[in-house]
Amino acid sequence: MSKIVPVARKTAAESQDRPRGKGQQFAMAYPDACGIDIGSSSHFVAVPADRDGESVREFRAFTADLQALVAWLRQCQITAVAMESTGVYWIPLYEMLDEAGFEVHLVNARHVKSVPGRKSDVLDCQWLQQLMTFGLLRGAFRPADEVCALRAVWRHRDMLLSYQARHVQHLQKALTQMNVQLHHVITDLMGVTGQAIVRAIIAGERNAEVLAALRDRRIKADEAEIARSLQGSWRDEHLFSSKQALALYDAYAEQIAECDVELERLLGALKAHELPDDGLGRPKRRTPAKNAVRHFDTRSALFEASGVDLTRIPGIDTSTALKVISEVGTDLRRFPTVKHFTSWMGLCPGTKISGGKVLSSATKRCSNRAAQALRMAAQALRRSQSALGAYHRRLCARMDRPKAITATAHKLARLIYFMLTKGQPYVDVGQQYYEDRYRERVFQNLTKRAHTLGFQLIPVAAGRIRKFTALWSSHPNPLGAVPAPT
């Protein structure tokens, strides 16, 4: 008769003390580590069990409670902290712990949630503490405080621009409801001509000829066509909506101007280099972009902060360069290689491999703002007469356009990394140089392929090629027998 004997289960700590085979034992990378589960109203903190009788505690999100949390961690002799990036609730505690001298690791929640059965806050913070102890968590990239301040103001400016654009849409909707089709004859409703006409309408002018006379000389449409588009119903309710939309547009313009002043101050705090004696040379564009910073010389300020002129790269203007600097900063020592940098931006190919077979090489889904700016810059290279422009067009011929844009953005990220880390200026070799190099590579590959198959490539003169092309096009059946060039 068999007998059931109860078996005592070992705790997690006892299981870790069990001797392991060669190469299987985990070393304690951070023995003085704690884990914090971030919440909106309270935070759960777990320290090693031998540091305090109550190893897991809950602290409210108030400043006084956060100060008590820091004091308790010092009492427990904690040096490293692991926390998840939950919304924006982690920022006050992160800044307080960083100022107190702790080594704070902001970890990705996806790297922790993959283990099932740890759904409560108490178990979550304990799991963070255990993983951090054995060095199984990797901290996220966070730039210096000065760069974080610059990033916050630039993101706020982007938000104001999006709000301002919505009121332009409201203004255009009100004009359309009055059958004022001004947006069909001019490109930008908020350009020089558009604003002059709209402000005159709000001021009370209704004569189409008088309004059309406000046309700028650079507008392609003539005054007669503009006057025809300005014959509307002029209903009071839509005029009132137009007035409100224009007032809000101007209000946001004032706030954006204040952001530009603050950006100038923050960029001045990052100044670490001097301008060259001969200056930076002529800019690529005579007039800045519509939403670019115009309050100060952004290009010179960016050079003084980084030591290089990123706007020399085709496709990158001052706004794109400022967005990249505000997101990653000027010190890229946190990224050991350029591959780490492009992987963090989400621009490098994926490596999903199983059994030696590549299952997918798609880039990971990432909402990196710097990568989005570089993708926009890559789209601007479609008609660029530069080496990067020829490179982008070559990629568009090989693959679909979204993949080509991502690949070109990846190349731009590599250029930015080398410029910021090595301090070398960018020199454009030109479109013809790239085409010649590409022709060279194709010729070498064809020569090698022909040699493998037992053939030999013989160059053909240009005149013989033209003669052969004419014979081919004039033949009644091009797919039939065509005489070879002689």
PDB file of C-alpha atoms in Angstrom, residues 28 36 43 46 59 94 139 145 152 164 192 202 229 255 257 284-285 297 312 330 342 357 376 436 440 457 470:
ATOM      1  CA  MET A  28      24.502  39.191  -7.971  1.00  0.00           C
ATOM      2  CA  ILE A  36       9.465  50.143  -7.193  1.00  0.00           C
ATOM      3  CA  HIS A  43       4.104  53.453  -5.070  1.00  0.00           C
ATOM      4  CA  ALA A  46      10.484  46.204  -2.201  1.00  0.00           C
ATOM      5  CA  PHE A  59       4.172  55.171  -0.107  1.00  0.00           C
ATOM      6  CA  TYR A  94      12.987  59.534 -10.649  1.00  0.00           C
ATOM      7  CA  GLY A 139      17.868  50.902 -17.906  1.00  0.00           C
ATOM      8  CA  ASP A 145      18.752  67.508 -17.199  1.00  0.00           C
ATOM      9  CA  ALA A 152      10.130  69.469 -22.783  1.00  0.00           C
ATOM     10  CA  GLN A 164      -2.794  76.156 -34.060  1.00  0.00           C
ATOM     11  CA  VAL A 192       1.261  86.355 -46.842  1.00  0.00           C
ATOM     12  CA  ILE A 202     -12.670  89.907 -40.611  1.00  0.00           C
ATOM     13  CA  SER A 229     -13.068  82.716 -55.437  1.00  0.00           C
ATOM     14  CA  GLN A 255       2.707  81.371 -27.102  1.00  0.00           C
ATOM     15  CA  ALA A 257       7.012  83.030 -29.852  1.00  0.00           C
ATOM     16  CA  LYS A 284      20.881  75.566 -47.861  1.00  0.00           C
ATOM     17  CA  ARG A 285      17.577  77.473 -47.857  1.00  0.00           C
ATOM     18  CA  ASP A 297      19.873  82.053 -35.257  1.00  0.00           C
ATOM     19  CA  ARG A 312      24.798  70.313 -43.881  1.00  0.00           C
ATOM     20  CA  THR A 330      24.951  66.020 -27.791  1.00  0.00           C
ATOM     21  CA  THR A 342      19.991  53.063 -34.454  1.00  0.00           C
ATOM     22  CA  LYS A 357      15.915  30.992 -40.775  1.00  0.00           C
ATOM     23  CA  MET A 376      10.301  63.170 -42.612  1.00  0.00           C
ATOM     24  CA  ASP A 436      29.748  56.218 -60.617  1.00  0.00           C
ATOM     25  CA  GLU A 440      31.464  50.292 -60.514  1.00  0.00           C
ATOM     26  CA  LEU A 457      32.371  40.764 -70.316  1.00  0.00           C
ATOM     27  CA  ALA A 470      17.597  51.636 -82.806  1.00  0.00           C
TER      28      ALA A 470
END
